[in-house]
CSV table of C-alpha atoms in Angstrom, one decimal:
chain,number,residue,atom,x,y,z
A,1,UNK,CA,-21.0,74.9,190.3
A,2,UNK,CA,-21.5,71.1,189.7
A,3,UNK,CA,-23.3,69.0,192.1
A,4,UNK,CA,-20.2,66.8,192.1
A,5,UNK,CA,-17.6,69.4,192.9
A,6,UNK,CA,-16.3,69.1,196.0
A,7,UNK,CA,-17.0,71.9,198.7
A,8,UNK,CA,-16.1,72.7,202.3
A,9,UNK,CA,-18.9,71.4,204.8
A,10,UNK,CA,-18.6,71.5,209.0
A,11,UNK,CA,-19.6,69.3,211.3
A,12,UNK,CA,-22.8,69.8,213.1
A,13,UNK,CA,-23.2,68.8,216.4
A,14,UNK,CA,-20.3,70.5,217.8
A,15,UNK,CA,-21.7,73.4,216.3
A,16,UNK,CA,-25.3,72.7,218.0
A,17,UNK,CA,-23.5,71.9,221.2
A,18,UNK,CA,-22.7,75.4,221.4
A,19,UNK,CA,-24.6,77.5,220.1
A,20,UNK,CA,-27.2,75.5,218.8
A,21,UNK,CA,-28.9,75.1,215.1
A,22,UNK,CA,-32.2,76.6,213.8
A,23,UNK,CA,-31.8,79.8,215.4
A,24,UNK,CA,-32.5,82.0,212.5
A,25,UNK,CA,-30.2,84.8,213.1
A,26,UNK,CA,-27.8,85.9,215.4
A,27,UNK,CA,-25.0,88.4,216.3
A,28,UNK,CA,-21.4,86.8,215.0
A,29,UNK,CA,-20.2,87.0,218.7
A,30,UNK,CA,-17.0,85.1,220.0
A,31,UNK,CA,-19.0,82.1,220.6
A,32,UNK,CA,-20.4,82.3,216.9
A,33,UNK,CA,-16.7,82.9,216.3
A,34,UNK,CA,-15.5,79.7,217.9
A,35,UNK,CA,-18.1,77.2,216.4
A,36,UNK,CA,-18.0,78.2,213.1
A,37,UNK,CA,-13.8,78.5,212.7
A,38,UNK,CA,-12.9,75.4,214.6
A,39,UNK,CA,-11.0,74.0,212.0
A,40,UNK,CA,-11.3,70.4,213.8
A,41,UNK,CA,-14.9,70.6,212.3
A,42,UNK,CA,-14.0,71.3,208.6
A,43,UNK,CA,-14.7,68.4,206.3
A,44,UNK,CA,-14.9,68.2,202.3
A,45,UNK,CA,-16.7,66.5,200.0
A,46,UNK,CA,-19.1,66.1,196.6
A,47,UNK,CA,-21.8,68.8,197.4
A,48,UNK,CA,-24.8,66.4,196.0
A,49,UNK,CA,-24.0,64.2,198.3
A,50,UNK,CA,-23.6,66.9,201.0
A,51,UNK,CA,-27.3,68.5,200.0
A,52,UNK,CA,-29.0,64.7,200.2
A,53,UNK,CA,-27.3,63.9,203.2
A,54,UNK,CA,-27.6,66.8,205.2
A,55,UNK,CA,-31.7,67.0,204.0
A,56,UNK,CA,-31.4,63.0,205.7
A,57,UNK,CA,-29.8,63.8,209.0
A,58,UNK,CA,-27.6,66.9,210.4
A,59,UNK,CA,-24.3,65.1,210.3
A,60,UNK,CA,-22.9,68.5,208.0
A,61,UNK,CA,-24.0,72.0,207.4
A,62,UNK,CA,-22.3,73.9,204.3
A,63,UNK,CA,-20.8,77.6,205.1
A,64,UNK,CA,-21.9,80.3,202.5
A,65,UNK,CA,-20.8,83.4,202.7
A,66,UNK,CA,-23.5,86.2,202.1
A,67,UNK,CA,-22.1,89.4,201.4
A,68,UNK,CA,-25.1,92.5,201.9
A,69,UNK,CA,-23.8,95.1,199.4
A,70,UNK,CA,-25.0,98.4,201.1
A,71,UNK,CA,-25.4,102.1,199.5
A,72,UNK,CA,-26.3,103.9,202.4
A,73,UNK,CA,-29.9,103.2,203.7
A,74,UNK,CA,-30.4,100.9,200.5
A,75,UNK,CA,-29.0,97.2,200.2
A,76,UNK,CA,-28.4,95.5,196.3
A,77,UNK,CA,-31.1,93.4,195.8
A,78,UNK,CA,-32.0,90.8,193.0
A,79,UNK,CA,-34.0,88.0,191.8
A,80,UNK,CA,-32.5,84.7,191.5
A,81,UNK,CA,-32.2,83.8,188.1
A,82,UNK,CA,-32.4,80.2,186.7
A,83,UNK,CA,-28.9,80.1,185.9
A,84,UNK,CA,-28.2,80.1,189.5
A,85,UNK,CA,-26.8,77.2,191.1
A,86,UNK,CA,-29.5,76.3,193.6
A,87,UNK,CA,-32.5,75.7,191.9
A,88,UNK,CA,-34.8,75.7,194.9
A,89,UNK,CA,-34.2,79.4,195.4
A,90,UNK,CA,-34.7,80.6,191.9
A,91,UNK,CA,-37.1,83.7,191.4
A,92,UNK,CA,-36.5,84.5,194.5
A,93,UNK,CA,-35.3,88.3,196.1
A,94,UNK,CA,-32.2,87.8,197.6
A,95,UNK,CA,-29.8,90.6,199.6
A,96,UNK,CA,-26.6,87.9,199.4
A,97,UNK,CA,-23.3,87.4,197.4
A,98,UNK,CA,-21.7,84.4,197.8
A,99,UNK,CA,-22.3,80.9,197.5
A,100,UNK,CA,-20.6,77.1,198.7
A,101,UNK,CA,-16.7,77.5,199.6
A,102,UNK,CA,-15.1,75.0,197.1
A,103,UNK,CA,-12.2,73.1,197.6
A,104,UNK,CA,-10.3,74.8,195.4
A,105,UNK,CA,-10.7,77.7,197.8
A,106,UNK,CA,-8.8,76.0,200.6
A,107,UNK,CA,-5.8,77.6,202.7
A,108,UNK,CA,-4.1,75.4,205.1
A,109,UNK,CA,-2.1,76.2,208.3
A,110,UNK,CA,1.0,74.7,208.7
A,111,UNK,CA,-0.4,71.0,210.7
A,112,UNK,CA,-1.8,70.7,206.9
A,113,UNK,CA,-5.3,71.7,208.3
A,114,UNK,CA,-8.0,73.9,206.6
A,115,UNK,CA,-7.3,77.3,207.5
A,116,UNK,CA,-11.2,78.1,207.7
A,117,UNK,CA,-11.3,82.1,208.3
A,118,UNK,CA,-8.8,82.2,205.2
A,119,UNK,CA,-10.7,80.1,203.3
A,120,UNK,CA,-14.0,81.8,203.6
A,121,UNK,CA,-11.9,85.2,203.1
A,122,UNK,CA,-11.2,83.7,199.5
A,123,UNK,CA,-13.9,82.2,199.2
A,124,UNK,CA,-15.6,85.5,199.7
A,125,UNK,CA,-13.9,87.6,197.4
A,126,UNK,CA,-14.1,85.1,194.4
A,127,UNK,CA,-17.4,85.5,194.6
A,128,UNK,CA,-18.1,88.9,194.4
A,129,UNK,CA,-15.5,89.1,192.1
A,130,UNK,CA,-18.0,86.2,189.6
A,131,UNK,CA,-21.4,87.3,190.5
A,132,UNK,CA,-20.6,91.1,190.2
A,133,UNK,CA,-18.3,90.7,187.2
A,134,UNK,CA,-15.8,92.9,189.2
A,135,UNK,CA,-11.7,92.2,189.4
A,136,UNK,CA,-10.3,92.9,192.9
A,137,UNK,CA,-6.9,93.1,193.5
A,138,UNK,CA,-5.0,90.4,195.3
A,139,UNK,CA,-4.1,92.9,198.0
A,140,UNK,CA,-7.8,94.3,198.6
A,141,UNK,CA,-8.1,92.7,202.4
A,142,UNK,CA,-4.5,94.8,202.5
A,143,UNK,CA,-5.9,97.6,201.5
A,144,UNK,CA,-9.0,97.3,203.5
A,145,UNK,CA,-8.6,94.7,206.5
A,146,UNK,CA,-11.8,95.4,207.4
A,147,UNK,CA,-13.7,94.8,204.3
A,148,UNK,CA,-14.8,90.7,205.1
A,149,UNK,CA,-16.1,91.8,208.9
A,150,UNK,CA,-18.8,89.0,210.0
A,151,UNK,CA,-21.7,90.8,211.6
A,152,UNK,CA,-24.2,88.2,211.7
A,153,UNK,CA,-24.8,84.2,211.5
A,154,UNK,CA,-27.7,82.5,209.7
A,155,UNK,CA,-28.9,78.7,210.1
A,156,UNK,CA,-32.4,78.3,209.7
A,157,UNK,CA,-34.5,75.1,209.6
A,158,UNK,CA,-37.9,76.7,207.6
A,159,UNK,CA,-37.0,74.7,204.6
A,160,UNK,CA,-34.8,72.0,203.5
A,161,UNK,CA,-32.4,74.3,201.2
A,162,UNK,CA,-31.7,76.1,204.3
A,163,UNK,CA,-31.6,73.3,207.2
A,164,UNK,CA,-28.2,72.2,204.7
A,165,UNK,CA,-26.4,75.3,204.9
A,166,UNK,CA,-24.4,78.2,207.8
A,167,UNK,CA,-24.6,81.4,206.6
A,168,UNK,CA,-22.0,84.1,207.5
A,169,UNK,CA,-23.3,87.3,206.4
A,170,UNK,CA,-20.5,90.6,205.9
A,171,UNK,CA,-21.7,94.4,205.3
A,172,UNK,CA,-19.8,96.0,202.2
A,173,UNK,CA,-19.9,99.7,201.8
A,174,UNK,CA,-20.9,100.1,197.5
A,175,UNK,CA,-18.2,102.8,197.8
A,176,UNK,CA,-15.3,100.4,198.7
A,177,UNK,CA,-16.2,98.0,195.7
A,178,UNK,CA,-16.6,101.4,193.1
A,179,UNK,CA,-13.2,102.5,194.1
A,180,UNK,CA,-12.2,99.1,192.2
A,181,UNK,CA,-14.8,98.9,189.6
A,182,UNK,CA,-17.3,101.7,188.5
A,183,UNK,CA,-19.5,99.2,186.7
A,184,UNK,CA,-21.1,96.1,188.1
A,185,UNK,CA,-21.4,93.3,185.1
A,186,UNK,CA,-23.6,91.1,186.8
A,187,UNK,CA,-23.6,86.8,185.9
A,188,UNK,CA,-26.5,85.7,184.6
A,189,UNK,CA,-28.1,84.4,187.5
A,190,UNK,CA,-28.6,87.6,189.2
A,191,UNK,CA,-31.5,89.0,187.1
A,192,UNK,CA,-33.0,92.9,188.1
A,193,UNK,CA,-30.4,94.0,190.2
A,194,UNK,CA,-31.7,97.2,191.7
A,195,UNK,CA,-31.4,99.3,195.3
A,196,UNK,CA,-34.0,98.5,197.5
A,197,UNK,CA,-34.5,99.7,201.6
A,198,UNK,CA,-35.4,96.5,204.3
A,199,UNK,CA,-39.0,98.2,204.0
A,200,UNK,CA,-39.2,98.2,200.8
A,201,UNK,CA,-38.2,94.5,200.3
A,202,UNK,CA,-40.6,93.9,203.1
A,203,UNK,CA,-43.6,95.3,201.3
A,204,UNK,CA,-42.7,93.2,197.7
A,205,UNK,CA,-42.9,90.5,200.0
A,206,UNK,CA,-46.1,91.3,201.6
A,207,UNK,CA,-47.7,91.4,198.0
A,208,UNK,CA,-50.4,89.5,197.1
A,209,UNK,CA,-51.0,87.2,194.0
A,210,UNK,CA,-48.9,88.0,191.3
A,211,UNK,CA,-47.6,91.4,192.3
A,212,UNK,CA,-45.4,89.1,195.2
A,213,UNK,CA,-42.0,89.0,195.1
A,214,UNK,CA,-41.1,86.8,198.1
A,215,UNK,CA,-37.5,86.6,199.5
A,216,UNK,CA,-35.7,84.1,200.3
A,217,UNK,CA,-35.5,82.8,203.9
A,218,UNK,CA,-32.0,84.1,204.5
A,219,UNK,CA,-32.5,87.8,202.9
A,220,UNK,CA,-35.6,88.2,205.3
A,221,UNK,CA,-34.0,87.1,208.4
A,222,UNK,CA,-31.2,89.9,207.5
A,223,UNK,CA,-33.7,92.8,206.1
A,224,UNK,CA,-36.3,92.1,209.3
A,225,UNK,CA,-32.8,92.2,211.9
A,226,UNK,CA,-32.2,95.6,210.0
A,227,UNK,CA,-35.6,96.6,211.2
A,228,UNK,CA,-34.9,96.2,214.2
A,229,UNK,CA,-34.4,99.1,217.0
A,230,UNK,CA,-30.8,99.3,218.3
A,231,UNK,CA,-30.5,97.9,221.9
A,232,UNK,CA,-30.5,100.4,224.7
């Protein structure tokens, strides 16, 4: 995507006001819910001047979403490829489809507002559809209304690429997407796709020297919650 294209951002501090920023990762609960899709919040505009902005101040965060593609105890993992769109996490092992919600994405209500839910819905599908070289039909959230179910939310101040962005992350079953396509044909930017368990990621990551492959801050907020025993 071009750095002047223009993308979807939200408005911060009603977003902090309830359920703050910075708070890694948490359950996508109703109060998630209502911070993220408050479609007061929803602004657009040139995403260069979105990234130097919100790396200034917090006046904006930008929604991704990041779809985990799962095959049963194992997620798809890659490294991030220089042909990716954000340079500051390339070579990096990432869990996550998906990537800014561009204008051209939009839905709107009828006030004439940014529908936000139905925008990250297609938002979402266009990009699995790009980075896995896949073709869904129009119809797939018909077929499987369930499919774009947000389990967890992501903001995360550890570096400047993330303090910019919201993540909304979605489990897909590798089944669902085969049913459609029985061959991934990956874009360039996702380089040495391969099926990797939270504790194996984990250990790449724990490497040292050259034998590190380090993930990027939002894949090990997700692979470490994974880890995590169930609550009681």
């Amino acid at each position: 995507m071009s750095k002047i294209a223009h993308i979807i951002a939200l408005r911060s501090a009603p977003i902090a006001m309830s359920i703050g920023l910075g708070f890694g990762i948490r359950p996508f609960d109703e109060a998630a819910d209502a911070a993220v899709f408050d479609n007061h919040n929803v602004w657009v505009g040139p995403r260069g001047h979105l990234d130097k902005k919100g790396e200034e101040d917090t006046d904006f965060v930008q929604p991704i979403p990041y779809i985990v593609v799962r095959d049963g105890d194992k997620l798809l993992s890659y490294i991030r490829g220089s042909d990716g769109g954000e340079s500051r996490l390339h070579n990096n092992s990432s869990v996550g489809i998906g990537g800014h919600v561009d204008a051209m994405d939009a839905i709107y209500n009828k006030d004439g507002m940014i529908d936000l839910r139905k925008t990250l819905s297609v938002s979402a599908i266009r990009e699995i559809c790009e980075e896995l070289g896949i073709d869904l039909p129009d119809d797939v959230l018909e077929q499987h209304p369930d499919l774009l179910e947000w389990t967890s939310l992501i903001q995360s101040q550890a570096k400047p690429v993330d303090s910019v962005h919201i993540g909304l992350v979605c489990e897909i079953d590798l089944k669902i997407l085969r049913s459609f396509a029985p061959e991934f044909n990956f874009e360039t930017a996702i380089a040495n796709a391969e099926y990797l368990t939270p504790a194996e990621l984990i250990e790449r990551d724990a490497r040292q020297g050259d034998e590190r492959v380090e993930m990027e801050t939002w894949t090990g907020l997700v692979v470490n919650q994974m880890l995590q025993p169930e609550p009681a």
